Amino acid sequence: MKKKAYLIGIKGVAMTAMAVYLKEKGFKVTGSDVAETFFTDRMLAEAGISHKLGFSKENITEKYDAVIVTGAHGGMSNPEAVQAKKIGLPVSMHGRYIGSVMSGYQGISVAGCHGKTTTSSMIAMILSSANLDPSYAIGTAYINGLGAAGHAGRGKFFVAEADEYMTCPVTDPTPRFFWQKPSLAVITNIEFDHPDAYRNLEEVKAAYFQFALNTLENGDHLVACQDDAESSELLQKIKHTKIATYGFSPRADFRIKKYHISEGVSFMTVEVKGEEIGEFMVKVPGRHNLLNALAAMTACNLVANLSWAQIKEGLKKYTGGNRRMEKIYEKDRISLYDDYAHHPTEITATLNSVRDWYRNRRIIVIFQPHTYSRTKKLLEPFAQALTLADVSAVAEIFPSAREKADPSVSSSLLVEAVKRLDGKAVLVRSKAEVLNYVKQTVRQGDILMTVGAGNLYRWHADLITILAEL
């Protein structure tokens, strides 16, 4: 008899990936979420996973073997989670559940404030290319060349992102990555984020320090970026033989010796402990993605003992994922890209990478800030990042399902902050204003980008219609 799983908040990218993984493991999978359309809807439909619209205790009608709960929509206080616990079903927050899944494999965890999804996806691609058929549950909808971001493979590896956010915003402040006990963990960078979970950078650093200690106690390897100041400081505190570093720094064990970028592709020459091992092709833009690629290469070499030839072949196949510098449309030298960047550092890296690839083209950004708390805490860094665009159209703040409106912060304040830094920015309060702005502003040769973790992706069809007429 098939086991049954119910996912509360099934449309979230991490939850959808887990749903697909469980379906491939032989579970009968269902769940619930809000009625609003998400870009994961297609992935669920293609996997044959149905779900209920809305949350109600009446939805919990069967004896599920696993009830998995998202951190959004109330977490453990969601009426469905409350009902499931009341009738004695095994209920687990997603962060904790993914740790229990990983315990049955050789786990590969990718932590960091930025780069988790890309690095995890690269690792999954390299391992898959080497015919190791890894399992994975990665926080995006699709990975080019692999398909759905969740997969139950026949191999011994399980790849997952390791998030520093709270297990449950209502009931459990434990950082989610504490539940993972991987064979190898990557730390891409450490930076202040999630101001609703951490009061300052020191608290974030303390969480990462404990995650690193947990990994070294239970696993075989910790891989960290030598170039990142906070990660480097963390390594100085630990000093362990299981640690490997990567980066541009001459002090890194796995080092990018030189690189060059052209339109559509980058090449980097890599050396390991002073010995050059060859040139590697990376088909996603930006210096930051060279670091992500090197992190993935390092992980695959250490944990799976892959040759550099196998790694080179796998990396060459990686062309990106859903909402990570994803090309949505291109015609007559007008290009539309979409990117999930929702932190100033991510936006800076994304815009710099576009400049590297398209040096002589105008960049127009439609940015939708994500969460009141993040926008308020990082307003000036957001403004600084947006000055890298030729012009930014800032939409209204997209709130998290777990927060209340905060009238002390607004998109108009962000627009004014950009202008104070001599950047160009306009406020676009509605979808209609965005579409009209694009119609009046974009011309041949422009790069138009939708940026943020909100719902701008739902406007792409209308944007494409306008761009096609220009």
PDB file of C-alpha atoms in Angstrom, residues 129-422:
ATOM      1  CA  SER A 129      25.986  14.056 -15.931  1.00  0.00           C
ATOM      2  CA  ALA A 130      28.371  11.557 -14.304  1.00  0.00           C
ATOM      3  CA  ASN A 131      25.500   9.014 -14.172  1.00  0.00           C
ATOM      4  CA  LEU A 132      25.338   9.053 -10.365  1.00  0.00           C
ATOM      5  CA  ASP A 133      21.576   9.805 -10.446  1.00  0.00           C
ATOM      6  CA  PRO A 134      21.431  11.933  -7.277  1.00  0.00           C
ATOM      7  CA  SER A 135      18.280  12.816  -5.394  1.00  0.00           C
ATOM      8  CA  TYR A 136      17.623  16.497  -4.796  1.00  0.00           C
ATOM      9  CA  ALA A 137      15.081  19.015  -3.567  1.00  0.00           C
ATOM     10  CA  ILE A 138      16.146  22.512  -4.620  1.00  0.00           C
ATOM     11  CA  GLY A 139      14.311  25.812  -4.152  1.00  0.00           C
ATOM     12  CA  THR A 140      13.349  26.608  -7.719  1.00  0.00           C
ATOM     13  CA  ALA A 141      10.780  25.250 -10.155  1.00  0.00           C
ATOM     14  CA  TYR A 142      12.953  23.960 -12.991  1.00  0.00           C
ATOM     15  CA  ILE A 143      16.623  23.330 -13.681  1.00  0.00           C
ATOM     16  CA  ASN A 144      17.517  23.536 -17.359  1.00  0.00           C
ATOM     17  CA  GLY A 145      18.538  20.101 -18.590  1.00  0.00           C
ATOM     18  CA  LEU A 146      17.211  18.287 -15.508  1.00  0.00           C
ATOM     19  CA  GLY A 147      13.575  19.350 -15.375  1.00  0.00           C
ATOM     20  CA  ALA A 148      11.762  19.595 -12.045  1.00  0.00           C
ATOM     21  CA  ALA A 149      13.880  20.745  -9.108  1.00  0.00           C
ATOM     22  CA  GLY A 150      12.829  17.698  -7.081  1.00  0.00           C
ATOM     23  CA  HIS A 151      13.985  14.177  -7.943  1.00  0.00           C
ATOM     24  CA  ALA A 152      14.308  10.808  -6.206  1.00  0.00           C
ATOM     25  CA  GLY A 153      17.303   9.167  -7.838  1.00  0.00           C
ATOM     26  CA  ARG A 154      18.795   5.716  -7.472  1.00  0.00           C
ATOM     27  CA  GLY A 155      22.161   7.053  -6.335  1.00  0.00           C
ATOM     28  CA  LYS A 156      23.519   7.616  -2.847  1.00  0.00           C
ATOM     29  CA  PHE A 157      23.640  11.434  -2.861  1.00  0.00           C
ATOM     30  CA  PHE A 158      20.959  13.920  -1.798  1.00  0.00           C
ATOM     31  CA  VAL A 159      21.456  17.601  -2.654  1.00  0.00           C
ATOM     32  CA  ALA A 160      19.564  20.339  -0.804  1.00  0.00           C
ATOM     33  CA  GLU A 161      19.748  23.996   0.067  1.00  0.00           C
ATOM     34  CA  ALA A 162      20.490  24.708   3.723  1.00  0.00           C
ATOM     35  CA  ASP A 163      18.570  27.781   4.836  1.00  0.00           C
ATOM     36  CA  GLU A 164      19.431  29.833   7.908  1.00  0.00           C
ATOM     37  CA  TYR A 165      15.840  31.058   8.354  1.00  0.00           C
ATOM     38  CA  MET A 166      13.648  29.905  11.262  1.00  0.00           C
ATOM     39  CA  THR A 167      12.139  26.411  11.204  1.00  0.00           C
ATOM     40  CA  CYS A 168       8.738  27.927  12.031  1.00  0.00           C
ATOM     41  CA  PRO A 169       8.206  31.682  12.485  1.00  0.00           C
ATOM     42  CA  VAL A 170       5.451  30.962  15.025  1.00  0.00           C
ATOM     43  CA  THR A 171       6.667  28.027  17.109  1.00  0.00           C
ATOM     44  CA  ASP A 172      10.322  27.168  16.428  1.00  0.00           C
ATOM     45  CA  PRO A 173      13.175  29.692  15.924  1.00  0.00           C
ATOM     46  CA  THR A 174      15.724  26.915  15.248  1.00  0.00           C
ATOM     47  CA  PRO A 175      17.644  27.713  12.031  1.00  0.00           C
ATOM     48  CA  ARG A 176      16.468  25.275   9.385  1.00  0.00           C
ATOM     49  CA  PHE A 177      19.927  24.134   8.416  1.00  0.00           C
ATOM     50  CA  PHE A 178      20.523  22.747  11.918  1.00  0.00           C
ATOM     51  CA  TRP A 179      18.334  19.768  10.959  1.00  0.00           C
ATOM     52  CA  GLN A 180      20.669  18.745   8.147  1.00  0.00           C
ATOM     53  CA  LYS A 181      23.611  16.427   8.847  1.00  0.00           C
ATOM     54  CA  PRO A 182      25.373  16.295   5.469  1.00  0.00           C
ATOM     55  CA  SER A 183      28.480  14.464   4.369  1.00  0.00           C
ATOM     56  CA  LEU A 184      29.570  17.740   2.771  1.00  0.00           C
ATOM     57  CA  ALA A 185      28.381  21.290   3.279  1.00  0.00           C
ATOM     58  CA  VAL A 186      29.128  24.384   1.224  1.00  0.00           C
ATOM     59  CA  ILE A 187      29.013  27.906   2.665  1.00  0.00           C
ATOM     60  CA  THR A 188      28.928  30.403  -0.197  1.00  0.00           C
ATOM     61  CA  ASN A 189      28.798  33.569   1.926  1.00  0.00           C
ATOM     62  CA  ILE A 190      27.529  34.965   5.214  1.00  0.00           C
ATOM     63  CA  GLU A 191      25.635  38.240   5.332  1.00  0.00           C
ATOM     64  CA  PHE A 192      22.871  39.922   7.295  1.00  0.00           C
ATOM     65  CA  ASP A 193      19.415  38.979   6.035  1.00  0.00           C
ATOM     66  CA  HIS A 194      16.042  37.928   7.459  1.00  0.00           C
ATOM     67  CA  PRO A 195      15.700  40.831   9.910  1.00  0.00           C
ATOM     68  CA  ASP A 196      12.559  39.168  11.260  1.00  0.00           C
ATOM     69  CA  ALA A 197      14.702  36.224  12.399  1.00  0.00           C
ATOM     70  CA  TYR A 198      18.059  37.825  13.262  1.00  0.00           C
ATOM     71  CA  ARG A 199      18.670  41.112  15.034  1.00  0.00           C
ATOM     72  CA  ASN A 200      22.133  41.661  13.579  1.00  0.00           C
ATOM     73  CA  LEU A 201      25.002  40.120  11.630  1.00  0.00           C
ATOM     74  CA  GLU A 202      26.534  38.642  14.787  1.00  0.00           C
ATOM     75  CA  GLU A 203      23.480  36.433  15.288  1.00  0.00           C
ATOM     76  CA  VAL A 204      23.671  35.259  11.670  1.00  0.00           C
ATOM     77  CA  LYS A 205      27.384  34.469  12.079  1.00  0.00           C
ATOM     78  CA  ALA A 206      26.687  32.502  15.260  1.00  0.00           C
ATOM     79  CA  ALA A 207      24.145  30.346  13.422  1.00  0.00           C
ATOM     80  CA  TYR A 208      26.595  29.623  10.601  1.00  0.00           C
ATOM     81  CA  PHE A 209      29.343  28.828  13.095  1.00  0.00           C
ATOM     82  CA  GLN A 210      27.141  26.197  14.718  1.00  0.00           C
ATOM     83  CA  PHE A 211      26.128  24.812  11.316  1.00  0.00           C
ATOM     84  CA  ALA A 212      29.810  24.473  10.408  1.00  0.00           C
ATOM     85  CA  LEU A 213      30.575  22.686  13.677  1.00  0.00           C
ATOM     86  CA  ASN A 214      27.618  20.345  13.147  1.00  0.00           C
ATOM     87  CA  THR A 215      28.886  19.505   9.662  1.00  0.00           C
ATOM     88  CA  LEU A 216      32.433  18.801  10.795  1.00  0.00           C
ATOM     89  CA  GLU A 217      31.183  16.659  13.677  1.00  0.00           C
ATOM     90  CA  ASN A 218      28.873  14.537  11.519  1.00  0.00           C
ATOM     91  CA  GLY A 219      30.298  14.800   8.005  1.00  0.00           C
ATOM     92  CA  ASP A 220      33.451  14.593   5.960  1.00  0.00           C
ATOM     93  CA  HIS A 221      33.927  18.013   4.340  1.00  0.00           C
ATOM     94  CA  LEU A 222      33.158  21.705   4.823  1.00  0.00           C
ATOM     95  CA  VAL A 223      33.674  23.843   1.715  1.00  0.00           C
ATOM     96  CA  ALA A 224      33.682  27.623   2.159  1.00  0.00           C
ATOM     97  CA  CYS A 225      34.424  30.719   0.105  1.00  0.00           C
ATOM     98  CA  GLN A 226      37.810  32.206   0.964  1.00  0.00           C
ATOM     99  CA  ASP A 227      36.852  35.502  -0.700  1.00  0.00           C
ATOM    100  CA  ASP A 228      33.904  36.127   1.619  1.00  0.00           C
ATOM    101  CA  ALA A 229      35.105  38.050   4.673  1.00  0.00           C
ATOM    102  CA  GLU A 230      32.646  36.535   7.140  1.00  0.00           C
ATOM    103  CA  SER A 231      33.164  32.971   5.898  1.00  0.00           C
ATOM    104  CA  SER A 232      36.924  33.442   6.070  1.00  0.00           C
ATOM    105  CA  GLU A 233      36.628  34.727   9.640  1.00  0.00           C
ATOM    106  CA  LEU A 234      34.534  31.688  10.547  1.00  0.00           C
ATOM    107  CA  LEU A 235      37.195  29.351   9.158  1.00  0.00           C
ATOM    108  CA  GLN A 236      39.868  31.046  11.260  1.00  0.00           C
ATOM    109  CA  LYS A 237      37.878  30.153  14.381  1.00  0.00           C
ATOM    110  CA  ILE A 238      37.562  26.495  13.422  1.00  0.00           C
ATOM    111  CA  LYS A 239      40.809  25.470  11.654  1.00  0.00           C
ATOM    112  CA  HIS A 240      39.987  21.872  10.783  1.00  0.00           C
ATOM    113  CA  THR A 241      41.555  19.369   8.391  1.00  0.00           C
ATOM    114  CA  LYS A 242      38.155  18.661   6.805  1.00  0.00           C
ATOM    115  CA  ILE A 243      37.872  22.241   5.504  1.00  0.00           C
ATOM    116  CA  ALA A 244      38.488  23.164   1.857  1.00  0.00           C
ATOM    117  CA  THR A 245      38.360  26.725   0.553  1.00  0.00           C
ATOM    118  CA  TYR A 246      37.599  28.139  -2.878  1.00  0.00           C
ATOM    119  CA  GLY A 247      37.707  31.556  -4.499  1.00  0.00           C
ATOM    120  CA  PHE A 248      39.827  34.033  -6.424  1.00  0.00           C
ATOM    121  CA  SER A 249      42.117  34.493  -3.430  1.00  0.00           C
ATOM    122  CA  PRO A 250      45.652  33.055  -3.723  1.00  0.00           C
ATOM    123  CA  ARG A 251      44.991  31.543  -0.271  1.00  0.00           C
ATOM    124  CA  ALA A 252      42.133  29.371  -1.588  1.00  0.00           C
ATOM    125  CA  ASP A 253      42.703  25.625  -2.010  1.00  0.00           C
ATOM    126  CA  PHE A 254      40.564  25.614  -5.170  1.00  0.00           C
ATOM    127  CA  ARG A 255      41.306  28.855  -6.996  1.00  0.00           C
ATOM    128  CA  ILE A 256      40.150  30.740 -10.068  1.00  0.00           C
ATOM    129  CA  LYS A 257      43.503  31.800 -11.491  1.00  0.00           C
ATOM    130  CA  LYS A 258      42.100  33.831 -14.381  1.00  0.00           C
ATOM    131  CA  TYR A 259      38.870  34.227 -16.314  1.00  0.00           C
ATOM    132  CA  HIS A 260      37.324  35.988 -19.256  1.00  0.00           C
ATOM    133  CA  ILE A 261      33.720  36.779 -20.055  1.00  0.00           C
ATOM    134  CA  SER A 262      32.080  37.204 -23.443  1.00  0.00           C
ATOM    135  CA  GLU A 263      28.436  37.508 -24.436  1.00  0.00           C
ATOM    136  CA  GLY A 264      26.674  34.325 -23.389  1.00  0.00           C
ATOM    137  CA  VAL A 265      29.581  32.394 -21.869  1.00  0.00           C
ATOM    138  CA  SER A 266      32.472  32.655 -19.391  1.00  0.00           C
ATOM    139  CA  PHE A 267      35.718  30.713 -19.074  1.00  0.00           C
ATOM    140  CA  MET A 268      37.852  30.251 -15.976  1.00  0.00           C
ATOM    141  CA  THR A 269      41.235  28.651 -15.440  1.00  0.00           C
ATOM    142  CA  VAL A 270      41.308  26.738 -12.161  1.00  0.00           C
ATOM    143  CA  GLU A 271      44.171  25.545 -10.014  1.00  0.00           C
ATOM    144  CA  VAL A 272      44.056  23.212  -7.007  1.00  0.00           C
ATOM    145  CA  LYS A 273      46.673  23.826  -4.327  1.00  0.00           C
ATOM    146  CA  GLY A 274      48.890  25.550  -6.865  1.00  0.00           C
ATOM    147  CA  GLU A 275      48.485  23.024  -9.676  1.00  0.00           C
ATOM    148  CA  GLU A 276      46.562  24.139 -12.762  1.00  0.00           C
ATOM    149  CA  ILE A 277      43.829  21.652 -13.719  1.00  0.00           C
ATOM    150  CA  GLY A 278      42.397  23.307 -16.827  1.00  0.00           C
ATOM    151  CA  GLU A 279      39.881  25.739 -18.252  1.00  0.00           C
ATOM    152  CA  PHE A 280      36.167  25.387 -17.479  1.00  0.00           C
ATOM    153  CA  MET A 281      33.171  26.806 -19.330  1.00  0.00           C
ATOM    154  CA  VAL A 282      30.329  28.458 -17.391  1.00  0.00           C
ATOM    155  CA  LYS A 283      27.130  29.297 -19.260  1.00  0.00           C
ATOM    156  CA  VAL A 284      25.535  31.595 -16.684  1.00  0.00           C
ATOM    157  CA  PRO A 285      26.680  35.213 -16.360  1.00  0.00           C
ATOM    158  CA  GLY A 286      28.693  36.970 -13.724  1.00  0.00           C
ATOM    159  CA  ARG A 287      31.758  36.725 -11.551  1.00  0.00           C
ATOM    160  CA  HIS A 288      29.571  35.480  -8.693  1.00  0.00           C
ATOM    161  CA  ASN A 289      28.468  32.519 -10.805  1.00  0.00           C
ATOM    162  CA  LEU A 290      32.096  31.601 -11.444  1.00  0.00           C
ATOM    163  CA  LEU A 291      32.382  31.263  -7.663  1.00  0.00           C
ATOM    164  CA  ASN A 292      29.167  29.232  -7.526  1.00  0.00           C
ATOM    165  CA  ALA A 293      30.538  26.968 -10.254  1.00  0.00           C
ATOM    166  CA  LEU A 294      33.834  26.517  -8.411  1.00  0.00           C
ATOM    167  CA  ALA A 295      31.962  25.665  -5.197  1.00  0.00           C
ATOM    168  CA  ALA A 296      29.989  22.996  -7.072  1.00  0.00           C
ATOM    169  CA  MET A 297      33.150  21.646  -8.709  1.00  0.00           C
ATOM    170  CA  THR A 298      34.924  21.454  -5.358  1.00  0.00           C
ATOM    171  CA  ALA A 299      31.996  19.669  -3.720  1.00  0.00           C
ATOM    172  CA  CYS A 300      31.696  17.079  -6.490  1.00  0.00           C
ATOM    173  CA  ASN A 301      35.421  16.401  -6.518  1.00  0.00           C
ATOM    174  CA  LEU A 302      35.595  15.908  -2.751  1.00  0.00           C
ATOM    175  CA  VAL A 303      32.395  14.025  -1.945  1.00  0.00           C
ATOM    176  CA  ALA A 304      31.965  11.991  -5.154  1.00  0.00           C
ATOM    177  CA  ASN A 305      35.625  11.744  -6.204  1.00  0.00           C
ATOM    178  CA  LEU A 306      34.734  12.833  -9.735  1.00  0.00           C
ATOM    179  CA  SER A 307      37.547  13.564 -12.170  1.00  0.00           C
ATOM    180  CA  TRP A 308      37.993  17.088 -13.483  1.00  0.00           C
ATOM    181  CA  ALA A 309      37.043  15.827 -16.945  1.00  0.00           C
ATOM    182  CA  GLN A 310      33.704  14.546 -15.598  1.00  0.00           C
ATOM    183  CA  ILE A 311      33.132  17.800 -13.742  1.00  0.00           C
ATOM    184  CA  LYS A 312      33.991  19.884 -16.812  1.00  0.00           C
ATOM    185  CA  GLU A 313      31.474  17.939 -18.902  1.00  0.00           C
ATOM    186  CA  GLY A 314      28.706  18.303 -16.321  1.00  0.00           C
ATOM    187  CA  LEU A 315      29.303  22.005 -15.706  1.00  0.00           C
ATOM    188  CA  LYS A 316      29.165  22.670 -19.444  1.00  0.00           C
ATOM    189  CA  LYS A 317      25.587  21.318 -19.456  1.00  0.00           C
ATOM    190  CA  TYR A 318      24.345  23.764 -16.836  1.00  0.00           C
ATOM    191  CA  THR A 319      22.551  26.706 -18.434  1.00  0.00           C
ATOM    192  CA  GLY A 320      20.602  28.041 -15.480  1.00  0.00           C
ATOM    193  CA  GLY A 321      17.326  27.552 -13.717  1.00  0.00           C
ATOM    194  CA  ASN A 322      13.920  29.040 -13.276  1.00  0.00           C
ATOM    195  CA  ARG A 323      14.044  32.684 -12.141  1.00  0.00           C
ATOM    196  CA  ARG A 324      17.868  32.797 -12.064  1.00  0.00           C
ATOM    197  CA  MET A 325      18.890  35.176 -14.864  1.00  0.00           C
ATOM    198  CA  GLU A 326      16.279  33.375 -16.920  1.00  0.00           C
ATOM    199  CA  LYS A 327      15.866  34.637 -20.472  1.00  0.00           C
ATOM    200  CA  ILE A 328      12.124  35.034 -21.007  1.00  0.00           C
ATOM    201  CA  TYR A 329      12.056  36.718 -24.428  1.00  0.00           C
ATOM    202  CA  GLU A 330      14.363  38.076 -27.109  1.00  0.00           C
ATOM    203  CA  LYS A 331      13.618  39.663 -30.463  1.00  0.00           C
ATOM    204  CA  ASP A 332      15.130  42.490 -32.503  1.00  0.00           C
ATOM    205  CA  ARG A 333      17.786  43.153 -29.842  1.00  0.00           C
ATOM    206  CA  ILE A 334      15.231  43.585 -27.077  1.00  0.00           C
ATOM    207  CA  SER A 335      15.746  41.056 -24.282  1.00  0.00           C
ATOM    208  CA  LEU A 336      13.603  40.265 -21.238  1.00  0.00           C
ATOM    209  CA  TYR A 337      15.229  38.510 -18.270  1.00  0.00           C
ATOM    210  CA  ASP A 338      13.785  37.460 -14.930  1.00  0.00           C
ATOM    211  CA  ASP A 339      15.765  37.090 -11.714  1.00  0.00           C
ATOM    212  CA  TYR A 340      14.787  36.154  -8.169  1.00  0.00           C
ATOM    213  CA  ALA A 341      17.329  38.533  -6.582  1.00  0.00           C
ATOM    214  CA  HIS A 342      15.730  40.086  -3.503  1.00  0.00           C
ATOM    215  CA  HIS A 343      18.715  41.212  -1.408  1.00  0.00           C
ATOM    216  CA  PRO A 344      21.017  44.157  -2.281  1.00  0.00           C
ATOM    217  CA  THR A 345      24.050  41.901  -2.699  1.00  0.00           C
ATOM    218  CA  GLU A 346      22.140  39.632  -5.093  1.00  0.00           C
ATOM    219  CA  ILE A 347      20.876  42.572  -7.126  1.00  0.00           C
ATOM    220  CA  THR A 348      24.388  44.027  -7.318  1.00  0.00           C
ATOM    221  CA  ALA A 349      25.813  40.704  -8.506  1.00  0.00           C
ATOM    222  CA  THR A 350      23.036  40.232 -11.055  1.00  0.00           C
ATOM    223  CA  LEU A 351      23.342  43.715 -12.553  1.00  0.00           C
ATOM    224  CA  ASN A 352      27.134  43.523 -12.672  1.00  0.00           C
ATOM    225  CA  SER A 353      26.885  40.184 -14.469  1.00  0.00           C
ATOM    226  CA  VAL A 354      24.519  41.654 -17.056  1.00  0.00           C
ATOM    227  CA  ARG A 355      27.000  44.510 -17.593  1.00  0.00           C
ATOM    228  CA  ASP A 356      29.750  41.949 -18.154  1.00  0.00           C
ATOM    229  CA  TRP A 357      27.739  40.064 -20.766  1.00  0.00           C
ATOM    230  CA  TYR A 358      26.090  43.044 -22.468  1.00  0.00           C
ATOM    231  CA  ARG A 359      28.527  45.923 -22.179  1.00  0.00           C
ATOM    232  CA  ASN A 360      26.910  48.403 -24.551  1.00  0.00           C
ATOM    233  CA  ARG A 361      23.214  47.908 -23.895  1.00  0.00           C
ATOM    234  CA  ARG A 362      20.864  49.888 -21.686  1.00  0.00           C
ATOM    235  CA  ILE A 363      19.576  48.022 -18.614  1.00  0.00           C
ATOM    236  CA  ILE A 364      16.050  48.770 -17.400  1.00  0.00           C
ATOM    237  CA  VAL A 365      15.000  47.074 -14.161  1.00  0.00           C
ATOM    238  CA  ILE A 366      11.493  46.533 -12.848  1.00  0.00           C
ATOM    239  CA  PHE A 367      12.088  45.818  -9.168  1.00  0.00           C
ATOM    240  CA  GLN A 368       9.536  44.586  -6.671  1.00  0.00           C
ATOM    241  CA  PRO A 369      10.849  44.786  -3.076  1.00  0.00           C
ATOM    242  CA  HIS A 370      10.109  41.656  -1.042  1.00  0.00           C
ATOM    243  CA  THR A 371       8.896  42.048   2.562  1.00  0.00           C
ATOM    244  CA  TYR A 372       8.473  45.227   4.571  1.00  0.00           C
ATOM    245  CA  SER A 373      11.075  44.146   7.143  1.00  0.00           C
ATOM    246  CA  ARG A 374      13.859  43.551   4.606  1.00  0.00           C
ATOM    247  CA  THR A 375      13.066  46.726   2.642  1.00  0.00           C
ATOM    248  CA  LYS A 376      13.096  48.836   5.797  1.00  0.00           C
ATOM    249  CA  LYS A 377      16.300  47.390   7.219  1.00  0.00           C
ATOM    250  CA  LEU A 378      18.226  47.464   3.921  1.00  0.00           C
ATOM    251  CA  LEU A 379      16.717  50.511   2.203  1.00  0.00           C
ATOM    252  CA  GLU A 380      20.007  52.309   1.502  1.00  0.00           C
ATOM    253  CA  PRO A 381      21.839  49.179   0.235  1.00  0.00           C
ATOM    254  CA  PHE A 382      18.864  48.464  -2.045  1.00  0.00           C
ATOM    255  CA  ALA A 383      19.091  52.000  -3.409  1.00  0.00           C
ATOM    256  CA  GLN A 384      22.831  51.658  -3.988  1.00  0.00           C
ATOM    257  CA  ALA A 385      22.303  48.389  -5.870  1.00  0.00           C
ATOM    258  CA  LEU A 386      19.616  49.864  -8.119  1.00  0.00           C
ATOM    259  CA  THR A 387      21.919  52.690  -9.224  1.00  0.00           C
ATOM    260  CA  LEU A 388      23.744  50.037 -11.282  1.00  0.00           C
ATOM    261  CA  ALA A 389      20.791  49.942 -13.670  1.00  0.00           C
ATOM    262  CA  ASP A 390      20.357  52.724 -16.212  1.00  0.00           C
ATOM    263  CA  VAL A 391      16.877  53.188 -14.820  1.00  0.00           C
ATOM    264  CA  SER A 392      14.750  51.342 -12.266  1.00  0.00           C
ATOM    265  CA  ALA A 393      10.974  51.161 -12.100  1.00  0.00           C
ATOM    266  CA  VAL A 394      10.084  50.247  -8.514  1.00  0.00           C
ATOM    267  CA  ALA A 395       6.791  48.461  -7.884  1.00  0.00           C
ATOM    268  CA  GLU A 396       4.956  48.327  -4.568  1.00  0.00           C
ATOM    269  CA  ILE A 397       6.396  46.118  -1.812  1.00  0.00           C
ATOM    270  CA  PHE A 398       5.371  42.463  -2.041  1.00  0.00           C
ATOM    271  CA  PRO A 399       4.707  41.374   1.552  1.00  0.00           C
ATOM    272  CA  SER A 400       5.497  37.977   2.983  1.00  0.00           C
ATOM    273  CA  ALA A 401       2.558  35.832   4.052  1.00  0.00           C
ATOM    274  CA  ARG A 402       4.062  35.911   7.547  1.00  0.00           C
ATOM    275  CA  GLU A 403       4.144  39.697   8.093  1.00  0.00           C
ATOM    276  CA  LYS A 404       1.829  42.662   8.534  1.00  0.00           C
ATOM    277  CA  ALA A 405       1.932  45.911   6.560  1.00  0.00           C
ATOM    278  CA  ASP A 406       4.385  48.515   7.868  1.00  0.00           C
ATOM    279  CA  PRO A 407       3.432  52.096   6.928  1.00  0.00           C
ATOM    280  CA  SER A 408       6.888  53.373   7.918  1.00  0.00           C
ATOM    281  CA  VAL A 409       8.472  51.944   4.756  1.00  0.00           C
ATOM    282  CA  SER A 410       7.392  52.168   1.121  1.00  0.00           C
ATOM    283  CA  SER A 411       8.593  51.841  -2.444  1.00  0.00           C
ATOM    284  CA  SER A 412       8.386  55.612  -2.831  1.00  0.00           C
ATOM    285  CA  LEU A 413      11.030  55.965  -0.093  1.00  0.00           C
ATOM    286  CA  LEU A 414      13.244  53.580  -2.039  1.00  0.00           C
ATOM    287  CA  VAL A 415      12.780  55.589  -5.240  1.00  0.00           C
ATOM    288  CA  GLU A 416      13.805  58.772  -3.426  1.00  0.00           C
ATOM    289  CA  ALA A 417      16.855  57.000  -1.976  1.00  0.00           C
ATOM    290  CA  VAL A 418      17.970  55.939  -5.472  1.00  0.00           C
ATOM    291  CA  LYS A 419      17.612  59.512  -6.708  1.00  0.00           C
ATOM    292  CA  ARG A 420      19.677  60.845  -3.794  1.00  0.00           C
ATOM    293  CA  LEU A 421      22.485  58.606  -5.025  1.00  0.00           C
ATOM    294  CA  ASP A 422      22.159  60.122  -8.523  1.00  0.00           C
TER     295      ASP A 422
END
